[in-house]
Coordinates of C-alpha atoms in Angstrom, one line a residue:
Chain A
M749 CA 22.8 28.1 -3.2
A750 CA 24.3 29.9 0.1
F751 CA 27.3 28.2 -0.1
K752 CA 29.0 26.5 -3.3
I753 CA 32.3 24.0 -2.6
R754 CA 34.0 23.3 -5.7
D755 CA 37.5 20.9 -5.5
V756 CA 38.3 21.7 -2.2
N757 CA 41.6 20.3 -1.1
A758 CA 42.5 21.2 2.4
F759 CA 46.3 20.4 4.0
Y760 CA 47.8 20.2 7.7
N761 CA 51.5 20.6 6.6
E762 CA 51.7 17.6 4.3
K763 CA 48.8 15.5 5.5
Q764 CA 45.8 15.9 3.3
A765 CA 42.7 16.3 5.0
L766 CA 39.8 17.0 2.3
K767 CA 40.2 15.6 -1.1
S768 CA 38.5 17.1 -3.8
V769 CA 35.2 18.1 -2.1
N770 CA 32.3 19.5 -4.3
L771 CA 29.0 20.6 -2.5
E772 CA 26.2 23.2 -2.6
I773 CA 24.7 24.1 0.4
Q774 CA 21.0 25.5 0.3
E775 CA 19.8 28.9 1.9
C776 CA 17.5 28.6 5.0
S777 CA 17.8 24.9 5.2
V778 CA 19.8 22.5 7.6
T779 CA 23.1 20.7 6.3
A780 CA 24.4 17.6 8.1
I781 CA 27.9 16.5 7.8
I782 CA 28.4 12.9 9.4
G783 CA 31.5 10.6 9.1
P784 CA 34.0 8.7 11.3
S785 CA 36.4 10.2 13.3
G786 CA 39.3 11.9 11.4
C787 CA 37.5 11.5 7.8
G788 CA 37.6 15.8 7.7
K789 CA 34.3 17.1 8.5
S790 CA 35.6 19.4 11.5
T791 CA 38.1 20.3 8.8
F792 CA 35.7 20.8 6.3
I793 CA 33.0 22.9 8.3
R794 CA 36.0 25.4 9.8
C795 CA 36.5 25.9 6.0
L796 CA 33.6 27.8 5.7
N797 CA 34.1 30.7 7.7
R798 CA 37.8 30.7 7.7
M799 CA 38.4 29.1 11.3
N800 CA 41.5 26.9 10.0
D801 CA 43.4 30.1 9.5
L802 CA 44.5 30.2 13.0
V803 CA 46.1 26.4 12.6
P804 CA 49.7 26.4 11.7
M805 CA 50.4 25.2 8.5
F806 CA 46.9 24.8 7.1
R807 CA 46.3 25.5 3.4
V808 CA 43.4 25.2 1.7
E809 CA 43.0 24.9 -2.3
G810 CA 40.0 25.2 -4.8
E811 CA 37.1 27.3 -4.8
M812 CA 34.8 28.3 -1.5
L813 CA 31.9 30.6 -2.1
Y814 CA 29.4 32.1 0.1
N815 CA 26.7 34.2 -2.0
G816 CA 29.0 34.7 -4.7
M817 CA 31.9 35.8 -2.3
N818 CA 35.4 33.9 -2.4
I819 CA 35.6 33.0 1.1
Y820 CA 39.1 32.5 0.8
S821 CA 40.1 35.7 -0.9
R822 CA 43.1 37.3 0.4
D823 CA 41.3 41.0 0.7
L824 CA 38.4 39.4 2.6
D825 CA 37.7 41.0 6.2
I826 CA 37.6 37.7 7.8
T827 CA 36.0 39.6 11.4
E828 CA 33.2 40.4 8.8
L829 CA 33.1 37.0 7.5
R830 CA 32.8 35.5 10.8
R831 CA 29.9 38.0 11.9
R832 CA 28.2 36.8 8.5
I833 CA 28.7 33.0 9.1
G834 CA 28.6 32.6 13.1
M835 CA 29.7 29.4 14.6
V836 CA 29.0 27.0 17.7
F837 CA 31.4 25.0 19.0
Q838 CA 31.4 21.3 20.7
K839 CA 32.0 22.7 24.5
P840 CA 30.0 25.7 25.4
N841 CA 32.4 28.6 25.8
P842 CA 30.6 31.5 27.4
F843 CA 33.0 34.5 28.0
P844 CA 33.5 34.7 32.1
K845 CA 31.3 37.8 31.8
S846 CA 27.4 38.3 32.7
I847 CA 25.0 36.7 30.4
Y848 CA 24.1 40.0 29.2
E849 CA 27.6 41.1 28.1
N850 CA 28.0 37.5 26.3
V851 CA 25.1 38.5 24.2
A852 CA 26.2 42.1 23.6
Y853 CA 29.9 41.3 23.3
G854 CA 29.8 40.9 19.6
L855 CA 28.0 44.3 19.1
R856 CA 30.2 46.4 21.6
I857 CA 33.3 45.0 19.4
Q858 CA 31.6 46.7 16.6
G859 CA 30.9 49.6 18.4
I860 CA 27.6 49.4 19.4
N861 CA 27.3 50.9 22.7
K862 CA 23.6 52.4 23.0
R863 CA 21.9 51.0 25.6
N864 CA 18.5 50.8 23.9
I865 CA 19.8 48.8 21.0
L866 CA 21.8 46.5 22.9
H867 CA 18.8 45.8 25.2
K868 CA 16.6 45.1 22.3
V869 CA 19.2 43.1 20.4
V870 CA 19.8 41.2 23.9
E871 CA 16.3 40.5 24.4
E872 CA 15.6 39.2 20.8
S873 CA 18.7 37.0 20.5
L874 CA 18.1 35.2 23.7
R875 CA 14.5 34.6 22.6
K876 CA 15.2 33.4 19.5
A877 CA 17.9 31.5 21.3
A878 CA 14.6 30.1 23.1
L879 CA 16.4 31.1 26.4
W880 CA 14.9 34.3 27.1
E881 CA 12.2 32.9 29.4
E882 CA 14.8 31.0 32.0
V883 CA 17.5 34.0 32.5
K884 CA 15.4 37.1 32.0
D885 CA 15.2 37.8 35.9
R886 CA 19.3 37.3 36.1
L887 CA 20.9 39.0 33.4
N888 CA 23.6 40.2 34.9
A889 CA 24.3 36.8 36.6
S890 CA 27.9 35.5 35.4
A891 CA 27.0 33.1 32.5
L892 CA 29.4 30.2 34.0
T893 CA 26.3 30.0 36.3
L894 CA 24.0 28.6 33.7
S895 CA 24.0 24.8 32.9
G896 CA 25.9 23.4 29.8
G897 CA 22.8 23.2 28.0
Q898 CA 21.7 26.9 29.0
Q899 CA 25.6 27.8 28.2
Q900 CA 25.1 26.0 24.7
R901 CA 21.9 28.6 24.2
L902 CA 24.0 31.2 25.2
C903 CA 26.4 30.8 22.9
I904 CA 23.7 30.5 20.2
A905 CA 22.1 33.5 21.4
R906 CA 25.9 35.2 21.1
A907 CA 26.2 34.0 17.6
I908 CA 23.0 35.7 17.0
A909 CA 23.4 39.0 17.8
T910 CA 25.7 39.9 15.5
E911 CA 22.9 39.3 12.7
P912 CA 24.9 36.6 11.2
E913 CA 23.2 34.6 7.7
A914 CA 24.6 31.4 8.3
I915 CA 25.7 29.2 11.5
L916 CA 28.2 26.4 11.7
F917 CA 27.3 23.8 14.6
D918 CA 30.4 21.9 15.2
E919 CA 29.1 18.9 17.4
P920 CA 26.7 21.3 19.5
C921 CA 25.3 19.0 21.5
S922 CA 27.9 16.4 22.1
A923 CA 28.7 17.5 25.9
L924 CA 24.9 18.0 26.7
D925 CA 22.7 15.5 28.3
P926 CA 19.4 14.4 26.1
V927 CA 16.9 17.1 27.3
A928 CA 19.5 19.9 26.5
T929 CA 20.0 18.0 23.2
A930 CA 16.2 17.9 22.5
K931 CA 15.9 21.8 23.1
I932 CA 19.1 22.8 20.8
E933 CA 17.5 20.7 18.0
D934 CA 14.3 22.3 18.3
L935 CA 16.6 25.5 18.1
I936 CA 18.1 24.4 15.2
T937 CA 14.9 23.5 13.5
E938 CA 13.9 26.9 14.3
L939 CA 16.7 28.9 13.2
K940 CA 16.8 27.5 9.5
K941 CA 13.9 29.6 9.1
E942 CA 16.1 32.4 9.0
Y943 CA 19.6 31.1 8.7
T944 CA 21.7 28.7 6.8
V945 CA 22.7 25.9 9.4
V946 CA 25.3 23.7 8.7
I947 CA 25.7 20.8 11.7
V948 CA 28.5 18.3 12.1
T949 CA 27.8 15.4 14.3
H950 CA 28.9 12.4 15.6
N951 CA 25.0 11.5 16.4
M952 CA 23.6 9.8 13.3
Q953 CA 19.9 9.9 14.6
Q954 CA 21.0 14.0 15.1
A955 CA 21.6 14.6 11.8
A956 CA 18.5 12.1 10.6
R957 CA 16.4 14.7 12.7
V958 CA 17.4 18.0 12.0
S959 CA 18.6 17.9 8.9
E960 CA 17.4 18.1 5.4
F961 CA 20.4 17.3 3.3
T962 CA 23.3 14.9 4.9
G963 CA 27.1 14.6 3.2
F964 CA 29.0 11.6 4.2
F965 CA 32.7 11.9 5.0
M966 CA 35.5 9.5 4.7
M967 CA 38.9 9.7 4.4
G968 CA 38.6 13.4 3.6
E969 CA 36.4 12.5 0.7
L970 CA 32.8 13.7 0.2
I971 CA 31.2 9.8 -0.6
E972 CA 27.7 10.5 -0.6
F973 CA 25.7 13.8 -0.6
N974 CA 21.7 13.7 -0.8
I975 CA 18.9 14.5 1.0
T976 CA 18.8 13.0 4.5
R977 CA 15.7 11.4 4.2
K978 CA 17.6 9.3 1.1
I979 CA 20.4 8.9 3.0
F980 CA 19.4 7.3 6.0
T981 CA 16.4 4.9 4.3
A982 CA 18.1 4.0 1.1
P983 CA 21.9 5.9 0.5
S984 CA 23.1 5.4 -3.2
N985 CA 26.4 4.3 -1.8
K986 CA 27.5 1.0 -0.2
M987 CA 30.1 3.0 1.9
T988 CA 27.7 5.4 3.4
E989 CA 25.2 2.3 4.4
D990 CA 27.8 0.3 6.1
Y991 CA 28.7 3.4 8.0
I992 CA 25.3 4.1 8.8
T993 CA 24.3 0.8 10.0
G994 CA 27.3 0.1 12.0
R995 CA 29.1 -2.2 9.8
F996 CA 32.6 -0.1 10.3
G997 CA 33.6 3.0 11.4
Chain B
M691 CA 32.1 1.2 15.8
T692 CA 31.2 -2.4 14.3
R693 CA 28.1 -3.4 16.0
E694 CA 28.3 -7.3 16.3
A695 CA 25.5 -7.9 19.0
Y696 CA 23.1 -5.7 16.9
H697 CA 23.6 -7.5 13.7
K698 CA 23.6 -10.9 15.4
S699 CA 20.1 -9.8 16.7
L700 CA 18.8 -9.1 12.7
K701 CA 20.2 -12.4 11.9
D702 CA 18.0 -13.7 14.7
V703 CA 15.0 -11.9 13.4
Q704 CA 15.9 -13.4 9.8
D705 CA 16.2 -16.9 11.5
E706 CA 12.8 -16.7 13.5
V707 CA 11.1 -15.4 10.3
L708 CA 12.2 -18.5 8.3
K709 CA 11.1 -20.7 11.1
M710 CA 7.7 -19.1 11.0
A711 CA 7.2 -19.6 7.3
D712 CA 8.3 -23.2 7.8
M713 CA 5.4 -23.7 10.0
V714 CA 3.3 -21.9 7.6
G715 CA 4.4 -23.9 4.8
K716 CA 3.8 -27.4 6.7
A717 CA 0.2 -26.4 7.9
L718 CA -0.5 -25.6 4.3
K719 CA 1.0 -28.9 3.0
D720 CA -0.9 -30.8 5.6
S721 CA -4.1 -28.9 5.3
M722 CA -4.2 -30.2 1.5
E723 CA -3.0 -33.4 2.3
A724 CA -5.8 -34.1 5.3
L725 CA -8.4 -32.7 2.6
K726 CA -7.2 -35.4 0.1
Q727 CA -7.0 -38.0 2.6
R728 CA -10.1 -36.8 4.5
D729 CA -8.4 -36.8 7.4
L730 CA -10.2 -34.7 10.1
E731 CA -7.6 -35.6 13.4
V732 CA -4.7 -33.8 10.9
S733 CA -7.2 -30.8 10.2
K734 CA -8.1 -30.2 14.0
R735 CA -4.4 -30.5 14.7
I736 CA -3.6 -27.7 12.1
I737 CA -6.6 -25.6 13.7
E738 CA -4.8 -26.0 17.3
N739 CA -1.5 -25.4 16.0
D740 CA -2.4 -21.7 14.1
V741 CA -2.1 -20.1 17.7
L742 CA 1.5 -21.3 17.8
I743 CA 1.6 -19.4 14.6
N744 CA 0.0 -16.2 15.5
R745 CA 2.7 -16.6 19.0
I746 CA 5.6 -16.5 16.8
R747 CA 4.4 -14.0 14.5
F748 CA 3.8 -11.7 17.7
D749 CA 7.5 -12.8 19.2
I750 CA 9.1 -11.6 16.1
E751 CA 6.9 -8.1 16.1
D752 CA 8.3 -7.5 19.4
K753 CA 12.0 -8.3 18.7
C754 CA 11.4 -5.7 15.5
L755 CA 10.0 -3.0 17.5
L756 CA 12.8 -3.6 20.4
L757 CA 15.5 -3.4 17.7
I758 CA 13.9 -0.2 16.5
A759 CA 13.3 1.3 19.8
T760 CA 16.9 0.6 21.1
Q761 CA 19.6 0.3 18.3
Q762 CA 17.7 3.0 15.7
P763 CA 18.3 0.9 12.6
M764 CA 18.9 2.4 9.5
A765 CA 19.3 2.0 5.9
V766 CA 19.0 -1.5 4.5
D767 CA 18.5 -2.8 8.6
L768 CA 15.8 -0.3 8.9
R769 CA 14.2 -1.6 5.4
M770 CA 14.7 -5.0 6.7
L771 CA 12.6 -4.7 9.8
A772 CA 10.1 -2.8 7.8
A773 CA 9.9 -5.5 5.3
V774 CA 9.7 -8.6 8.3
I775 CA 6.8 -6.4 10.0
N776 CA 5.0 -7.0 6.8
I777 CA 6.0 -10.2 6.1
I778 CA 5.0 -11.8 9.1
T779 CA 1.5 -10.5 8.6
D780 CA 0.9 -12.2 5.1
L781 CA 3.1 -15.5 6.6
E782 CA 0.3 -15.3 9.6
R783 CA -2.7 -14.8 7.1
I784 CA -1.4 -17.3 5.0
G785 CA -1.4 -19.8 8.4
D786 CA -5.1 -18.6 8.4
H787 CA -5.6 -20.0 5.2
A788 CA -4.3 -23.1 5.9
E789 CA -6.5 -23.3 9.1
G790 CA -9.3 -21.9 6.9
I791 CA -8.8 -25.3 4.6
A792 CA -8.6 -27.3 7.7
K793 CA -12.2 -25.9 8.9
I794 CA -13.5 -26.6 5.4
N795 CA -12.1 -30.5 5.6
I796 CA -14.2 -30.6 9.2
S797 CA -17.0 -29.6 7.5
I798 CA -17.5 -31.5 4.8
G799 CA -16.9 -34.7 7.5
T800 CA -17.3 -37.8 6.2
E801 CA -19.8 -36.6 3.0
P802 CA -18.2 -37.9 -0.1
M803 CA -16.3 -35.1 -2.0
V804 CA -18.4 -33.3 -5.0
K805 CA -15.4 -34.2 -7.6
P806 CA -12.0 -35.3 -7.3
L807 CA -9.5 -32.9 -6.5
V808 CA -7.1 -32.3 -9.1
D809 CA -6.7 -28.3 -9.6
I810 CA -6.9 -27.6 -5.9
P811 CA -4.1 -29.7 -5.2
R812 CA -2.3 -28.1 -8.1
M813 CA -3.2 -25.0 -6.6
A814 CA -1.5 -25.7 -3.2
E815 CA 1.9 -27.2 -4.6
K816 CA 2.1 -24.0 -6.6
G817 CA 1.8 -21.8 -3.4
I818 CA 3.8 -23.9 -1.5
S819 CA 6.5 -23.6 -4.1
M820 CA 6.1 -20.0 -4.2
L821 CA 6.5 -19.6 -0.7
D822 CA 9.6 -21.8 -0.3
R823 CA 11.2 -20.2 -3.0
C824 CA 10.0 -16.4 -1.7
M825 CA 11.7 -16.9 1.5
K826 CA 15.3 -18.4 -0.5
A827 CA 14.6 -15.1 -2.0
F828 CA 14.3 -13.3 1.1
V829 CA 17.7 -14.8 2.5
N830 CA 19.4 -14.1 -0.7
R831 CA 18.2 -10.8 -1.3
D832 CA 17.4 -12.0 -4.7
I833 CA 15.2 -9.4 -6.2
E834 CA 15.0 -11.3 -9.7
A835 CA 13.7 -14.4 -8.0
A836 CA 11.3 -12.4 -6.1
R837 CA 10.2 -10.5 -9.3
A838 CA 9.7 -14.1 -10.9
I839 CA 7.5 -15.4 -8.1
C840 CA 5.0 -12.3 -8.6
N841 CA 4.4 -13.7 -12.1
E842 CA 4.0 -17.2 -11.0
D843 CA 0.6 -16.1 -9.5
D844 CA -0.9 -15.9 -12.8
E845 CA -0.9 -19.2 -12.8
V846 CA -2.2 -20.1 -9.9
D847 CA -5.5 -17.3 -10.4
A848 CA -6.0 -19.4 -13.9
L849 CA -6.2 -22.6 -11.8
Y850 CA -8.7 -20.9 -9.5
D851 CA -10.9 -19.9 -12.5
Q852 CA -10.8 -23.2 -14.0
T853 CA -11.8 -24.9 -10.6
Y854 CA -14.8 -22.6 -10.2
R855 CA -16.2 -23.3 -13.5
E856 CA -16.0 -26.4 -13.0
L857 CA -17.4 -26.8 -10.0
L858 CA -20.0 -24.1 -11.3
L859 CA -20.8 -26.7 -13.7
V860 CA -21.2 -29.2 -11.2
M861 CA -23.5 -27.6 -9.4
I862 CA -25.9 -26.7 -12.3
E863 CA -25.8 -30.1 -13.2
N864 CA -26.8 -31.0 -9.6
P865 CA -27.9 -28.5 -7.3
R866 CA -27.8 -31.5 -4.3
T867 CA -24.0 -30.9 -5.0
I868 CA -24.3 -27.0 -3.8
Q869 CA -23.0 -27.6 -0.4
G870 CA -20.1 -29.8 -1.2
A871 CA -19.0 -27.8 -4.3
T872 CA -19.5 -24.4 -2.2
Y873 CA -16.7 -26.0 0.2
L874 CA -14.4 -26.9 -2.2
I875 CA -14.7 -23.2 -3.9
W876 CA -13.9 -21.9 -0.3
A877 CA -11.0 -24.1 -0.1
A878 CA -9.8 -23.0 -3.9
H879 CA -10.3 -19.5 -2.8
N880 CA -7.8 -19.8 0.4
L881 CA -5.2 -20.9 -1.9
E882 CA -5.7 -18.3 -4.5
R883 CA -5.5 -15.7 -1.6
T884 CA -2.3 -17.8 -0.2
A885 CA -0.1 -16.9 -3.8
D886 CA -1.7 -13.4 -3.5
R887 CA 0.3 -13.0 0.0
V888 CA 3.1 -14.7 -1.3
T889 CA 3.1 -12.1 -3.9
N890 CA 3.4 -9.4 -1.3
I891 CA 6.2 -10.9 0.8
A892 CA 8.1 -10.7 -2.5
E893 CA 7.3 -7.2 -3.1
R894 CA 8.7 -6.3 0.3
I895 CA 12.0 -8.3 -0.3
V896 CA 12.3 -6.2 -3.6
F897 CA 11.8 -3.3 -1.5
M898 CA 13.8 -4.3 1.6
V899 CA 16.7 -4.6 -1.5
T900 CA 16.2 -1.8 -3.4
G901 CA 14.2 0.5 -1.2
K902 CA 11.4 1.0 -3.7
M903 CA 8.3 -0.6 -3.4
E904 CA 6.9 -1.8 -6.3
E905 CA 3.6 -3.2 -7.0
M906 CA 4.3 -6.4 -9.4
N907 CA 1.4 -8.3 -9.5
V908 CA -1.9 -6.9 -9.3
S909 CA -4.4 -9.8 -8.3
K910 CA -7.9 -10.1 -10.2
Y911 CA -9.7 -10.9 -7.1

């Protein structure tokens, strides 16, 4: 298991956002997190690489392990954690730099500046993100000239460049059109061969299409966690069924 | 995100299935009555009306496919639509069995019956009752009732065995009855298959509710 989450509670000030969450996330697989707005799914995924540390008054209780390492340990190097567990956000957020420099950025801040290494990593990362063929002739163009779908794949390439082990996707397609969405979904299916993928999505069909495991959150609680096929054809919990069939939410 | 229009469409599909089951049940009842009364006009009408049963089957199938394509049904809704597509296939075939009995009646024409009809009407009555209760189980999502209906198929099979044996004896005793007796064996066979198809429908109801496909009564034929 890549992630082991035991009895996790999370709070924004007094407001409890996660309640006794227990789950395990398998290595080299895609795990989808679904649930209505405000159910805690983004809070949950952002705990996995401590993105919530930046939120004032946020605190977390319980145990979150990544390959046996305590994610919330005081002496943990958070930059190193986020290198190992990368993240792609809802809105593509390329830096206002060239396509090349966006991908090379993570390496440069690690002090890697050798051109041949950077060239190699940039090309490999762009290839893995299924973007190389579209940008190979304009690597020095601004990343902001790319379409939304291309920008999102660039962000994925940027995450891959630092050789992470897991990638967290927080609604990666909600700002994209259907064609760009399909490309990202195909890419996620490719990525799981090498990386552990966790994806938060509002789009249940997307969860059904790309993931092997699905967790359904409601009001901070993990209501059901199971293999995706089971969740979308015959869920065990009535609340899950009511949510995915549109009877509430 | 409650989806009222979508859920109304699912309910409409269910209502259409019930309407189709009514048409099929009536065809079956009328075909048996016509055989008993030797009413060839009613039999002709059943044959003509079978096209209406076929049409409603394709209408329902279209509606199911449209809902799958446009609404991405999941879980219990998806299972219901999958079950419906199978249920209407079985209903349509029961309609064909009713049509088959009507054709047999026309083939017998004005010839006298080789023996009085006793067990064949019983088979029809049992089949119609099974179908009727099966559709109630469909509406009520009642898996216990559905399972019980599957067990009743054995009674229809037993009646079929009995009818077959009796007609065999009739033929042995008087070879001139062979044609008339064969017609009745065909009629009984249509009814035996009807009960099998009701069993299939009951199995789909169990699947629709539980998500598990169980073969609950394997026909001996």
